[in-house]
mmCIF file of C-alpha atoms and ligand atoms in Angstrom:
data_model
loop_
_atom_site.group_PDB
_atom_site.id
_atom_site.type_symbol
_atom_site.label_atom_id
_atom_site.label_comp_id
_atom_site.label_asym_id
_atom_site.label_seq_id
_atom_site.Cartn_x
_atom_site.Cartn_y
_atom_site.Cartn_z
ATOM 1 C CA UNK A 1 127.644 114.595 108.662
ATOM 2 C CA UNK A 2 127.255 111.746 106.369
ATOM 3 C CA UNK A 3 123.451 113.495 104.656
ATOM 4 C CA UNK A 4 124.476 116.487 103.998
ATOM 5 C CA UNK A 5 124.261 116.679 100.348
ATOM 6 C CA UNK A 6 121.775 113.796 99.742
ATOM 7 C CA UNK A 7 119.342 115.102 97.257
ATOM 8 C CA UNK A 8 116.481 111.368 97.003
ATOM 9 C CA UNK A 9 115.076 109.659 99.285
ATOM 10 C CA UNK A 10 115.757 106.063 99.612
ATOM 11 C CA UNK A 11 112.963 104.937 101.843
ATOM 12 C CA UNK A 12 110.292 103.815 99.803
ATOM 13 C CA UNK A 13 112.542 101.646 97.389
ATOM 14 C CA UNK A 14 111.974 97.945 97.353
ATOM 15 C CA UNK A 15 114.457 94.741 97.422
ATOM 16 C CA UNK A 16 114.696 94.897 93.837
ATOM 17 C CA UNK A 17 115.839 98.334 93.533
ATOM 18 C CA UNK A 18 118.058 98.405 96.257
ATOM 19 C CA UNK A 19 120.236 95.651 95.160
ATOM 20 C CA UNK A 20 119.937 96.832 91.648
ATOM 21 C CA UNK A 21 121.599 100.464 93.566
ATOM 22 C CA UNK A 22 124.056 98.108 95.157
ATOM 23 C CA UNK A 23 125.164 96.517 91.665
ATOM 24 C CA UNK A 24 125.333 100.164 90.412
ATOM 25 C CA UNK A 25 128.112 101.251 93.004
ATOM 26 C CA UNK A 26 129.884 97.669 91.892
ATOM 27 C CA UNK A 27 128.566 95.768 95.369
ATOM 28 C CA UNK A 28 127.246 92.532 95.341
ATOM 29 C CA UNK A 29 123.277 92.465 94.942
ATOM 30 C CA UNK A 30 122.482 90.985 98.648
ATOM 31 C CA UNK A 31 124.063 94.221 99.816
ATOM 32 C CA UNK A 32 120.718 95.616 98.325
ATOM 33 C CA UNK A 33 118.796 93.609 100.487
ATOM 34 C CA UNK A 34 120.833 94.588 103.752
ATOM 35 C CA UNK A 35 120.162 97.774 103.302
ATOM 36 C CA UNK A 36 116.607 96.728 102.893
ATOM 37 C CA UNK A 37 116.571 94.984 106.463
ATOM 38 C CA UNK A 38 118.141 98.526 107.949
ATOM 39 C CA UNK A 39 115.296 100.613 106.451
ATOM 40 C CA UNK A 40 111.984 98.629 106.858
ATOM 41 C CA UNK A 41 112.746 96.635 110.005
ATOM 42 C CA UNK A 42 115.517 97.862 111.446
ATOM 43 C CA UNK A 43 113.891 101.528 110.668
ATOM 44 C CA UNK A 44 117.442 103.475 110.531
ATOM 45 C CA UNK A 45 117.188 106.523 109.015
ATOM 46 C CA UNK A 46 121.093 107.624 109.457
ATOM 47 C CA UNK A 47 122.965 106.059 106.889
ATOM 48 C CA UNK A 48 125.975 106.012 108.979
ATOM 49 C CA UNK A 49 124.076 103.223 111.215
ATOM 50 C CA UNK A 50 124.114 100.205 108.061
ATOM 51 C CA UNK A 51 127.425 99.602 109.223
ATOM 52 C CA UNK A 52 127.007 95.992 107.403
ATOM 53 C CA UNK A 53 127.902 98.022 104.446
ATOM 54 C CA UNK A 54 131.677 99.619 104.045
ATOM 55 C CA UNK A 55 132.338 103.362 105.208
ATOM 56 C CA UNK A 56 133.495 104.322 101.892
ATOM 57 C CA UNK A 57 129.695 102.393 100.211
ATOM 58 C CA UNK A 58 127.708 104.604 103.136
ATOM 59 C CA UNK A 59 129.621 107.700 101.997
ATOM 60 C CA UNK A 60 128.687 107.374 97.845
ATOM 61 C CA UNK A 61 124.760 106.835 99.447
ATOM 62 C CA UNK A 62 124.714 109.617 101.710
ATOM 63 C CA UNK A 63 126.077 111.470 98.759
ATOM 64 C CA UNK A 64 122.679 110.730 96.677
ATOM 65 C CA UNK A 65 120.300 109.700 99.382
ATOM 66 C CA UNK A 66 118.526 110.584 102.219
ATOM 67 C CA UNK A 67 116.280 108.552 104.524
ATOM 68 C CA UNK A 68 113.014 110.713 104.640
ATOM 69 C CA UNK A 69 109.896 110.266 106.278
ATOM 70 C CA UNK A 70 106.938 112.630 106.007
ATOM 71 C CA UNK A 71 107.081 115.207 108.577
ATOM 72 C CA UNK A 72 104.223 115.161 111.844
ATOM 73 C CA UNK A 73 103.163 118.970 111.567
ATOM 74 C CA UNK A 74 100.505 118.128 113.887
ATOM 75 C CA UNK A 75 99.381 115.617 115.936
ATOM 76 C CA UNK A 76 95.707 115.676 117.470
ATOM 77 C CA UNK A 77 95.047 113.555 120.500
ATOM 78 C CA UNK A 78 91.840 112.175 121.472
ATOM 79 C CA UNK A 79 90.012 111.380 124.745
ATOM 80 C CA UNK A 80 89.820 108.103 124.072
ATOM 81 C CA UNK A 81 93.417 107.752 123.453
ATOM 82 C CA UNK A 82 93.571 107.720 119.354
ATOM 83 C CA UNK A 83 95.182 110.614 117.459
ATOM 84 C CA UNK A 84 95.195 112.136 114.488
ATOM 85 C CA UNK A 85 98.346 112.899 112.472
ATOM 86 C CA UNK A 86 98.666 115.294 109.955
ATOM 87 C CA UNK A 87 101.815 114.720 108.217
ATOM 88 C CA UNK A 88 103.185 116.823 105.312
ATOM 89 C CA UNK A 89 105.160 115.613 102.415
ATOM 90 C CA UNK A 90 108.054 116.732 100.581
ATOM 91 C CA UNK A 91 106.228 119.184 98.178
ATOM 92 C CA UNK A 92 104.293 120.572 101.303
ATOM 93 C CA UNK A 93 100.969 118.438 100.515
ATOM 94 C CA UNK A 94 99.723 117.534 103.904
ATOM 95 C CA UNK A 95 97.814 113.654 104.348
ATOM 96 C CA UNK A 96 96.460 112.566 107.425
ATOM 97 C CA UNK A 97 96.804 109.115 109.711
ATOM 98 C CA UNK A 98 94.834 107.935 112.735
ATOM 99 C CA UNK A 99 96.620 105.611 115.738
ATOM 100 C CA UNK A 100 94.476 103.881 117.636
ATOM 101 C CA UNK A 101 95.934 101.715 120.396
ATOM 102 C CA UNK A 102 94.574 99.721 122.202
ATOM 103 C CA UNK A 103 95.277 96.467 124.555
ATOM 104 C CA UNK A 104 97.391 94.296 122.682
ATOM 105 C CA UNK A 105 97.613 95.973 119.233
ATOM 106 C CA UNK A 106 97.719 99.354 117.487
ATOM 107 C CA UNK A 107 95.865 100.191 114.622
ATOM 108 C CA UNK A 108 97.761 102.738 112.137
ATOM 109 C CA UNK A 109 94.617 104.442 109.492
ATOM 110 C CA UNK A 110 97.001 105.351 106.572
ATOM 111 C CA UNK A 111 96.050 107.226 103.546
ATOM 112 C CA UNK A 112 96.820 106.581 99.968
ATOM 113 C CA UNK A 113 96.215 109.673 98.209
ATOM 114 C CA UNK A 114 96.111 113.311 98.604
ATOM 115 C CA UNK A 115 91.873 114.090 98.778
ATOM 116 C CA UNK A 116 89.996 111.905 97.071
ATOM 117 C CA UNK A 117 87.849 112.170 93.466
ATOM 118 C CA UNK A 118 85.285 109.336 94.458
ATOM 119 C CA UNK A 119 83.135 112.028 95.562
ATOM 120 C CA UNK A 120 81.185 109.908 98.599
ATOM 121 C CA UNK A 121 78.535 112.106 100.070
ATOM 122 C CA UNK A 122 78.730 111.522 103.549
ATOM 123 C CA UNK A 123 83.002 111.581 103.132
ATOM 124 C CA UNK A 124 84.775 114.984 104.436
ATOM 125 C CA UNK A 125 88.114 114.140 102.770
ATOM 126 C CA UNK A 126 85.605 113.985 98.960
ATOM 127 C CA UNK A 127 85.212 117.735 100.012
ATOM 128 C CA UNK A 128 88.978 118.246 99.234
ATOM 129 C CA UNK A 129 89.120 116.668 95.997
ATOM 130 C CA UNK A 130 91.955 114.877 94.422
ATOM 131 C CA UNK A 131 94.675 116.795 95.088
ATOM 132 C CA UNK A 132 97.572 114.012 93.596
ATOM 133 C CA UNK A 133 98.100 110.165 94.281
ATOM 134 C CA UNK A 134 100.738 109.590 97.421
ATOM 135 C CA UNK A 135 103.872 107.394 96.447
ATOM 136 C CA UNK A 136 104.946 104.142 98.144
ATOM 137 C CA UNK A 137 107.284 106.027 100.047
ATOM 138 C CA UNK A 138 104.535 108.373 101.433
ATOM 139 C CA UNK A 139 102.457 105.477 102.408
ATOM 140 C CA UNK A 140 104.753 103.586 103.643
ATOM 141 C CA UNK A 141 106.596 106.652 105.425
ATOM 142 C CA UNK A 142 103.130 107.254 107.159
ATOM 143 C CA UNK A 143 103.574 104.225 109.322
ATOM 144 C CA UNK A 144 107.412 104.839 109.793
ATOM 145 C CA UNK A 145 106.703 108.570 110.774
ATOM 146 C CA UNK A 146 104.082 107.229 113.257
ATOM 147 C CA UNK A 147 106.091 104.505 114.387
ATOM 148 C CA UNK A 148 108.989 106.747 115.013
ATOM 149 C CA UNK A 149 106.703 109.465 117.355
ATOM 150 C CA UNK A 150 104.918 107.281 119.532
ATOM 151 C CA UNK A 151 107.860 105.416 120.265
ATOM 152 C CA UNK A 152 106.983 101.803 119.195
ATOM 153 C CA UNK A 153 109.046 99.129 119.408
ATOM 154 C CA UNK A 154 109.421 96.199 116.957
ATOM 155 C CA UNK A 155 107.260 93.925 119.238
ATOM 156 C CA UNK A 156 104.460 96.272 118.605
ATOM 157 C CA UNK A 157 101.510 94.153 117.262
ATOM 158 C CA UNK A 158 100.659 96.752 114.423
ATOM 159 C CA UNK A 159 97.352 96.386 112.615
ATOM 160 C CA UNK A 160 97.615 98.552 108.953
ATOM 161 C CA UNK A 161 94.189 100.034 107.104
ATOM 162 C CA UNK A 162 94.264 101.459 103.917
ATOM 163 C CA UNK A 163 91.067 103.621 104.927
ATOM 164 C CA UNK A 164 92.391 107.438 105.028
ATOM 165 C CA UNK A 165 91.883 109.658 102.393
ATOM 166 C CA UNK A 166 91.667 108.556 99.214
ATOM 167 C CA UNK A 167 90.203 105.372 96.909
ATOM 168 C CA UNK A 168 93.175 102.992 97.158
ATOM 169 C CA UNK A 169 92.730 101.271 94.256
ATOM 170 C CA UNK A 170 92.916 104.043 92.566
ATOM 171 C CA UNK A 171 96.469 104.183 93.126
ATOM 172 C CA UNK A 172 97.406 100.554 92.628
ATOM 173 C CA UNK A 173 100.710 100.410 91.954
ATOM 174 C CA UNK A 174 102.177 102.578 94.714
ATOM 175 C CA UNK A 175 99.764 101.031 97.143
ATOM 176 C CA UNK A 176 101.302 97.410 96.142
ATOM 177 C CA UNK A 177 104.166 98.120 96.399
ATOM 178 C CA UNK A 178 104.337 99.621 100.127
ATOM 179 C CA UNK A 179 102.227 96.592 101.111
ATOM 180 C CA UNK A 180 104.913 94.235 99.984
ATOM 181 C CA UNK A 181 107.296 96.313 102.050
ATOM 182 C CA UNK A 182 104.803 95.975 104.931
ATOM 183 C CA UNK A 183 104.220 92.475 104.793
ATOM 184 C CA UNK A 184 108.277 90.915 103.857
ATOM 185 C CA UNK A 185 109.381 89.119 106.318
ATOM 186 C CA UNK A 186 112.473 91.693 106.273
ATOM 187 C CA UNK A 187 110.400 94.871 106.548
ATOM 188 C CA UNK A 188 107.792 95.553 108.482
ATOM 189 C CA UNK A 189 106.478 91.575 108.840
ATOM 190 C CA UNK A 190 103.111 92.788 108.768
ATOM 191 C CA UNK A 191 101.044 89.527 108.056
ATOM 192 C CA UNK A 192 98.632 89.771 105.200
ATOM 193 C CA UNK A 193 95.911 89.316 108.003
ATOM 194 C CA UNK A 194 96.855 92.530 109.556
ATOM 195 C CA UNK A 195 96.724 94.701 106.474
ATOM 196 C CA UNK A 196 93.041 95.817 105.106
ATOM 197 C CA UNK A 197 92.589 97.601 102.048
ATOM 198 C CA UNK A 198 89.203 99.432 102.162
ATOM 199 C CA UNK A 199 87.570 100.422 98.577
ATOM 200 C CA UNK A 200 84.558 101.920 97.243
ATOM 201 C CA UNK A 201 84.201 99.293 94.562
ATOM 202 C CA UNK A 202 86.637 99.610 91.745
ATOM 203 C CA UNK A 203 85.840 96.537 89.661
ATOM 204 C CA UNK A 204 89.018 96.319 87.356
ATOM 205 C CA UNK A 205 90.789 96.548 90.591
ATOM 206 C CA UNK A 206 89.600 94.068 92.712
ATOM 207 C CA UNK A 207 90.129 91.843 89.671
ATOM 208 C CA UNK A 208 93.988 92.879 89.665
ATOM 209 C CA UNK A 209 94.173 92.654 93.014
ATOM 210 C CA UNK A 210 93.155 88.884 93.126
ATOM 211 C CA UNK A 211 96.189 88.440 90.613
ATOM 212 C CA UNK A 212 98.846 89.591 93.271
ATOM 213 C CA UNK A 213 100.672 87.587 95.151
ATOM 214 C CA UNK A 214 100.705 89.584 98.126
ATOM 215 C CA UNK A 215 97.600 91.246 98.995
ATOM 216 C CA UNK A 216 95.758 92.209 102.242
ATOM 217 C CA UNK A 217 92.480 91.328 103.498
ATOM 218 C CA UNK A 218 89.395 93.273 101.396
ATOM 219 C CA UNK A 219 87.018 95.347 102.440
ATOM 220 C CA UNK A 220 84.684 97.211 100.277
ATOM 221 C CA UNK A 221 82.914 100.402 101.576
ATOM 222 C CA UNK A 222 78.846 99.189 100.692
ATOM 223 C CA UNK A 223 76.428 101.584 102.142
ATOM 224 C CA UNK A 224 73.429 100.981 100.673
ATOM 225 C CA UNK A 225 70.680 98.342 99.559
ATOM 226 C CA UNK A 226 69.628 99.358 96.079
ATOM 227 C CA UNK A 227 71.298 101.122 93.115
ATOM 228 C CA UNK A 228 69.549 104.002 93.403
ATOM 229 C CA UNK A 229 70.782 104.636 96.829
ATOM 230 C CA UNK A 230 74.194 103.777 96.466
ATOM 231 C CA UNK A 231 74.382 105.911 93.632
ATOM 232 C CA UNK A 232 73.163 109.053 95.362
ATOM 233 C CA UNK A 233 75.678 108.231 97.830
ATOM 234 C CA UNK A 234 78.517 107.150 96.039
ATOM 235 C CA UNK A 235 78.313 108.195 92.145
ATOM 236 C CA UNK A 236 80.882 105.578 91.728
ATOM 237 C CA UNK A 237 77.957 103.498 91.675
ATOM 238 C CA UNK A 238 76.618 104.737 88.223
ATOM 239 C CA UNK A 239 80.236 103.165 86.674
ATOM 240 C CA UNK A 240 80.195 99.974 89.196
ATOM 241 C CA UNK A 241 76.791 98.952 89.960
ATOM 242 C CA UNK A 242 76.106 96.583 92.309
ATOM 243 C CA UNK A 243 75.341 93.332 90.621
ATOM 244 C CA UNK A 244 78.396 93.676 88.668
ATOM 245 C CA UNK A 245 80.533 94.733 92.348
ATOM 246 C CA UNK A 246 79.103 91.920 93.969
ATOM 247 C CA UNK A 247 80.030 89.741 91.264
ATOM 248 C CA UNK A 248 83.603 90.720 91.423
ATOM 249 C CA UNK A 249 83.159 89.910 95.351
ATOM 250 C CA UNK A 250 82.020 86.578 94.237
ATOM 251 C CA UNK A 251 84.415 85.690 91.859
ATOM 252 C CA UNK A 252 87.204 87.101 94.415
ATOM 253 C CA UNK A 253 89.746 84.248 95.909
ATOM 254 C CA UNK A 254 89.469 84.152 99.416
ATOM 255 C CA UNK A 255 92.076 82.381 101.179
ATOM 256 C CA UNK A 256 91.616 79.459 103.796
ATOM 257 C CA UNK A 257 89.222 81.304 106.834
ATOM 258 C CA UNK A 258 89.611 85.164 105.002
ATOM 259 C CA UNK A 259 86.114 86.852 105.017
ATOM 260 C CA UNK A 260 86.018 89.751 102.717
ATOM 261 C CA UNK A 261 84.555 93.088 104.862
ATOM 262 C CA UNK A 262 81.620 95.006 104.020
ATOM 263 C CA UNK A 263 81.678 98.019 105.147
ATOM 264 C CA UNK A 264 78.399 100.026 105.743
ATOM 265 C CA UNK A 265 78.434 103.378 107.644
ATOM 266 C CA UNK A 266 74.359 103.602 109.249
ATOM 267 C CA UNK A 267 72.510 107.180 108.007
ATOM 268 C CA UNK A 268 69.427 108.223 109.784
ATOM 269 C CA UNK A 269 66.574 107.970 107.887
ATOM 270 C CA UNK A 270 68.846 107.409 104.119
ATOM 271 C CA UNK A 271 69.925 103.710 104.352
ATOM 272 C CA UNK A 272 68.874 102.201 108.064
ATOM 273 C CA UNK A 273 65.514 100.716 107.597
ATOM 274 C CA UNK A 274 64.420 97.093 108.405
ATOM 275 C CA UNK A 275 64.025 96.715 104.854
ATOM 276 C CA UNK A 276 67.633 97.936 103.797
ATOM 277 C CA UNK A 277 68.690 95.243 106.504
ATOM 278 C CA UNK A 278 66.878 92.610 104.358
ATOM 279 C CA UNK A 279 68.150 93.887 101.031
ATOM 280 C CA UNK A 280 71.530 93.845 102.373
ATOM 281 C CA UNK A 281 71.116 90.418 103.841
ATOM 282 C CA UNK A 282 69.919 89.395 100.018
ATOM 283 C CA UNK A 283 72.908 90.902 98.433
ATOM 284 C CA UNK A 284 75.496 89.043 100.456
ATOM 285 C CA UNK A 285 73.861 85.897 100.686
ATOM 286 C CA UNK A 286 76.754 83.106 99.906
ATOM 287 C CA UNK A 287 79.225 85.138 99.979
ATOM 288 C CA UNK A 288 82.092 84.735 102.961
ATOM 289 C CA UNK A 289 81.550 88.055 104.511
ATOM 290 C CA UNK A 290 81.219 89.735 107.518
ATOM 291 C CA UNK A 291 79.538 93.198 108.059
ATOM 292 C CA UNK A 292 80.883 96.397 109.995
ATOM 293 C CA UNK A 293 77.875 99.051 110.848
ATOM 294 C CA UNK A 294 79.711 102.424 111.467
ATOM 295 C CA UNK A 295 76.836 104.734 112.742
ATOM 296 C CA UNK A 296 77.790 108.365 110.828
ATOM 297 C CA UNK A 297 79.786 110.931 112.959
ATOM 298 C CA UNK A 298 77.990 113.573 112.567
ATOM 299 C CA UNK A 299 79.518 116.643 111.830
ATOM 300 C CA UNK A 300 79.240 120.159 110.564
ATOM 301 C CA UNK A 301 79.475 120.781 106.414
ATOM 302 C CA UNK A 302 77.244 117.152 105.926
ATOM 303 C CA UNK A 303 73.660 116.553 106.004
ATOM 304 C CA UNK A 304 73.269 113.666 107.386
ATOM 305 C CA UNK A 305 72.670 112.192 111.078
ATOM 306 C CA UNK A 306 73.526 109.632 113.359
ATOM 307 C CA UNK A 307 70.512 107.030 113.764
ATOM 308 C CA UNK A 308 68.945 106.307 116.968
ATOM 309 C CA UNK A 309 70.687 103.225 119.092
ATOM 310 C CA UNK A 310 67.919 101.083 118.812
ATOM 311 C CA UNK A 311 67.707 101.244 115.137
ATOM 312 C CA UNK A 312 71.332 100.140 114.596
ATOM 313 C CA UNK A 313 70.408 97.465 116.563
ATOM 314 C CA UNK A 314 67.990 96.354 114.571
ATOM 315 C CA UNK A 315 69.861 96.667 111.656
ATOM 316 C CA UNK A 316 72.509 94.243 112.781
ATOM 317 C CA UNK A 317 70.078 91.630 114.317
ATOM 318 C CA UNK A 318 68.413 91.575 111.108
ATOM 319 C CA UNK A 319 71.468 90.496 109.484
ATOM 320 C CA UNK A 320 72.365 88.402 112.123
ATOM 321 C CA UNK A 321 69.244 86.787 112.201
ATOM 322 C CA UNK A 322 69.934 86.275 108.367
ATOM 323 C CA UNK A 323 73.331 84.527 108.594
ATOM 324 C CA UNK A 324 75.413 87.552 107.968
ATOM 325 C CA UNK A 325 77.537 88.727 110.803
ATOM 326 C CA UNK A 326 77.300 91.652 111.522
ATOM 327 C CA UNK A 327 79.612 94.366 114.225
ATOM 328 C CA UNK A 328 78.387 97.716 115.012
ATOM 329 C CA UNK A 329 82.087 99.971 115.397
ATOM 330 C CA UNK A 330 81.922 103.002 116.948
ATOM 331 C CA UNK A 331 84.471 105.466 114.993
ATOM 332 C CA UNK A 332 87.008 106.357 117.510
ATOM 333 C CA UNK A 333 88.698 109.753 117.427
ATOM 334 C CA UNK A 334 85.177 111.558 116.734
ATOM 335 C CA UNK A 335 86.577 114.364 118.973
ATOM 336 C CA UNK A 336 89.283 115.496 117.367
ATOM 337 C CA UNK A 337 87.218 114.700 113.735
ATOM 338 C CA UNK A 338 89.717 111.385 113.053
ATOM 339 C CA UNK A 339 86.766 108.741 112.804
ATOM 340 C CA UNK A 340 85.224 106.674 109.487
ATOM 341 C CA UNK A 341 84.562 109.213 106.653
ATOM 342 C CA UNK A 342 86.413 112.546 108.906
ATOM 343 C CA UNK A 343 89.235 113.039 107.553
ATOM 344 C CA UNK A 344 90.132 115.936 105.867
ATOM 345 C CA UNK A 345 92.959 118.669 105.841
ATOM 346 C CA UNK A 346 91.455 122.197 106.265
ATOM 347 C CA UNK A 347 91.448 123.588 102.475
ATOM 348 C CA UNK A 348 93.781 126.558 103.307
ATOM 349 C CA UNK A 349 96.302 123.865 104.446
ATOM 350 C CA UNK A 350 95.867 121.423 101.008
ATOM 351 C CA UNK A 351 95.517 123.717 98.261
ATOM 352 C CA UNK A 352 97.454 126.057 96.747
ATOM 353 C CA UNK A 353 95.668 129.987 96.775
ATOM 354 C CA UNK A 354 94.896 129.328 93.394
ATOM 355 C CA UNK A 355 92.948 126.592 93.869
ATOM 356 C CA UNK A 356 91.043 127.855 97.282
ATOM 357 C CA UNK A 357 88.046 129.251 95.073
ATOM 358 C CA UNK A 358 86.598 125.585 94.018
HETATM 359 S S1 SF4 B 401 84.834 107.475 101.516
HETATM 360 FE FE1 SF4 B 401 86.853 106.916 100.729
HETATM 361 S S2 SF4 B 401 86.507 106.651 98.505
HETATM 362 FE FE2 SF4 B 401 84.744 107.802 99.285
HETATM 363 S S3 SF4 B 401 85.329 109.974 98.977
HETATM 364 FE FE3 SF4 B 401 85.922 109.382 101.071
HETATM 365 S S4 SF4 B 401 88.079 108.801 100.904
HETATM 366 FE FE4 SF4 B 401 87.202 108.765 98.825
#
């Protein structure tokens, strides 16, 4: 067997670095990017199988590397035909993904980090805390892991959000580069229109992220009307406020028919009123967006509520009525505790004994 003494994983490493490997074992560079086709859209995970490279190249890789995707320890199914993955990493950290199929597309709910330290009130995974920041391989291995259990071929439609646990742009750099793998036209071929990175505001960020030159669509995780609510919701509010948020939205490039997402998930009686409809209608004003209400799942641990049906109603024909579209989406996998703001790996799984009396 070709693995059997590979110690790293090569999944995860990007054109660059493979054909910088390739020049280090005295191939040509473009081998690099062969073996780049193999992993990320041929998905081949036996090295034996890139038979565009020599025996003897396959047998000096298999010597060093392994092709390693986190491992499905679980995997939750819904009634309404979503599940919930909990996948567990090398060091035994365990992250958790949501696929959602549906007609012609799936939708694959990755996560980017281990917890979470934006501390979001009405958020499950905030309970867990940070526990570390995932690398590109893990992200990226999240969709490949999925990919590879339910079977999906490479005419799959796939639809990728960043909106699992963790604050993406808190891990930039690992989250880039797994989106570049996503989108190449030799990996995954993911358009940028298919990808959505979901954040709770981090200015710097979104400033950075305007700089690359592959990026995915934006959303940014809103929830409230004033300050002073958004703040007791999501402290990350005190740092970002939103004038200066909004500003960052404003001076964001959109690209020819891209609307950036706001994201706003509907508490009873904490930010649903008529007049937080208005406020939020004020905010946006001007700026290319489109809203998504997500009425709160409730849910044990978290004191908040789902508001009535007619009230969420209102909410969104306010908005409407103000020129901001607006979509109510119902959180799928709310049986099995994989919708908006669920997810969360028990805290006997995540953390170490050590840790289990925070
Ligand atoms: S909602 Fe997102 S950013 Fe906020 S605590 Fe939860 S995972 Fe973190």
């Amino acid at each position: 067997m070709l693995q059997a003494q590979a110690t790293a994983n090569l999944f995860g490493l990007n054109s660059e670095e493979l054909k910088q490997l390739a020049m280090e074992y005295g191939e040509p560079r473009y081998r690099g990017r062969q073996i780049f086709h193999d992993l990320y859209a041929r998905r081949q995970q036996n090295l034996e199988n890139l038979t565009n490279l020599s025996k003897s190249f396959r047998q000096q890789l298999a010597l060093r590397f392994a092709v390693i995707y986190p491992r499905v320890r679980e995997k939750l199914p819904s009634r309404d035909g979503s599940s919930r993955y909990l996948l567990e990493l090398s060091d035994g950290q365990v992250v958790e993904a949501v696929h959602m199929p549906e007609k012609s597309r799936v939708t694959l709910c990755i996560s980017s980090q281990a917890g979470c330290a934006v501390d979001c009130r009405f958020c499950f995974t905030a309970l867990m805390g940070l526990q570390r920041n995932l690398t590109a391989s893990e992200i990226l291995g999240q969709v490949y892991a999925i990919a590879q259990d339910q079977r999906m071929d490479s005419h799959t439609r796939l639809n990728i959000v960043l909106m699992g646990m963790g604050e993406p742009l808190l891990n930039f750099a690992p989250v880039m580069k797994a989106i570049r793998v996503l989108a190449d036209p030799d990996g995954m071929r993911i358009p940028w229109r298919r990808i959505t990175l979901s954040t709770s505001g981090i200015i710097p960020r979104i400033h950075d992220l305007a700089h690359e030159p592959v990026r995915p669509k934006l959303a940014i995780s809103l929830n409230a009307s004033t300050d002073e609510q958004r703040a007791a919701l999501m402290p990350v509010n005190r740092k970002y406020p939103l004038a200066e948020l909004l500003a960052a939205c404003r001076a964001y490039p959109l690209r020819p028919r891209e609307l950036l997402t706001f994201e706003y998930v509907l508490l009873d009686g904490v930010n649903d009123s008529g007049d937080d409809a208005l406020r939020v209608a004020k905010l946006l004003h001007g700026l290319r967006a489109k809203v998504n209400l997500i009425p709160y799942n409730s849910g044990s641990g978290l004191p908040f509520r789902t508001p009535p049906f007619p009230r969420i109603l209102e909410f969104q024909e306010i908005l409407s009525r103000k020129h901001v579209p607006a979509f109510i989406r119902i959180s799928r996998g709310q049986d099995i505790r994989a919708a908006c703001g669920q997810l969360i790996v028990e805290r006997t799984e995540a953390m170490a004994p050590e840790d289990q009396s925070h």
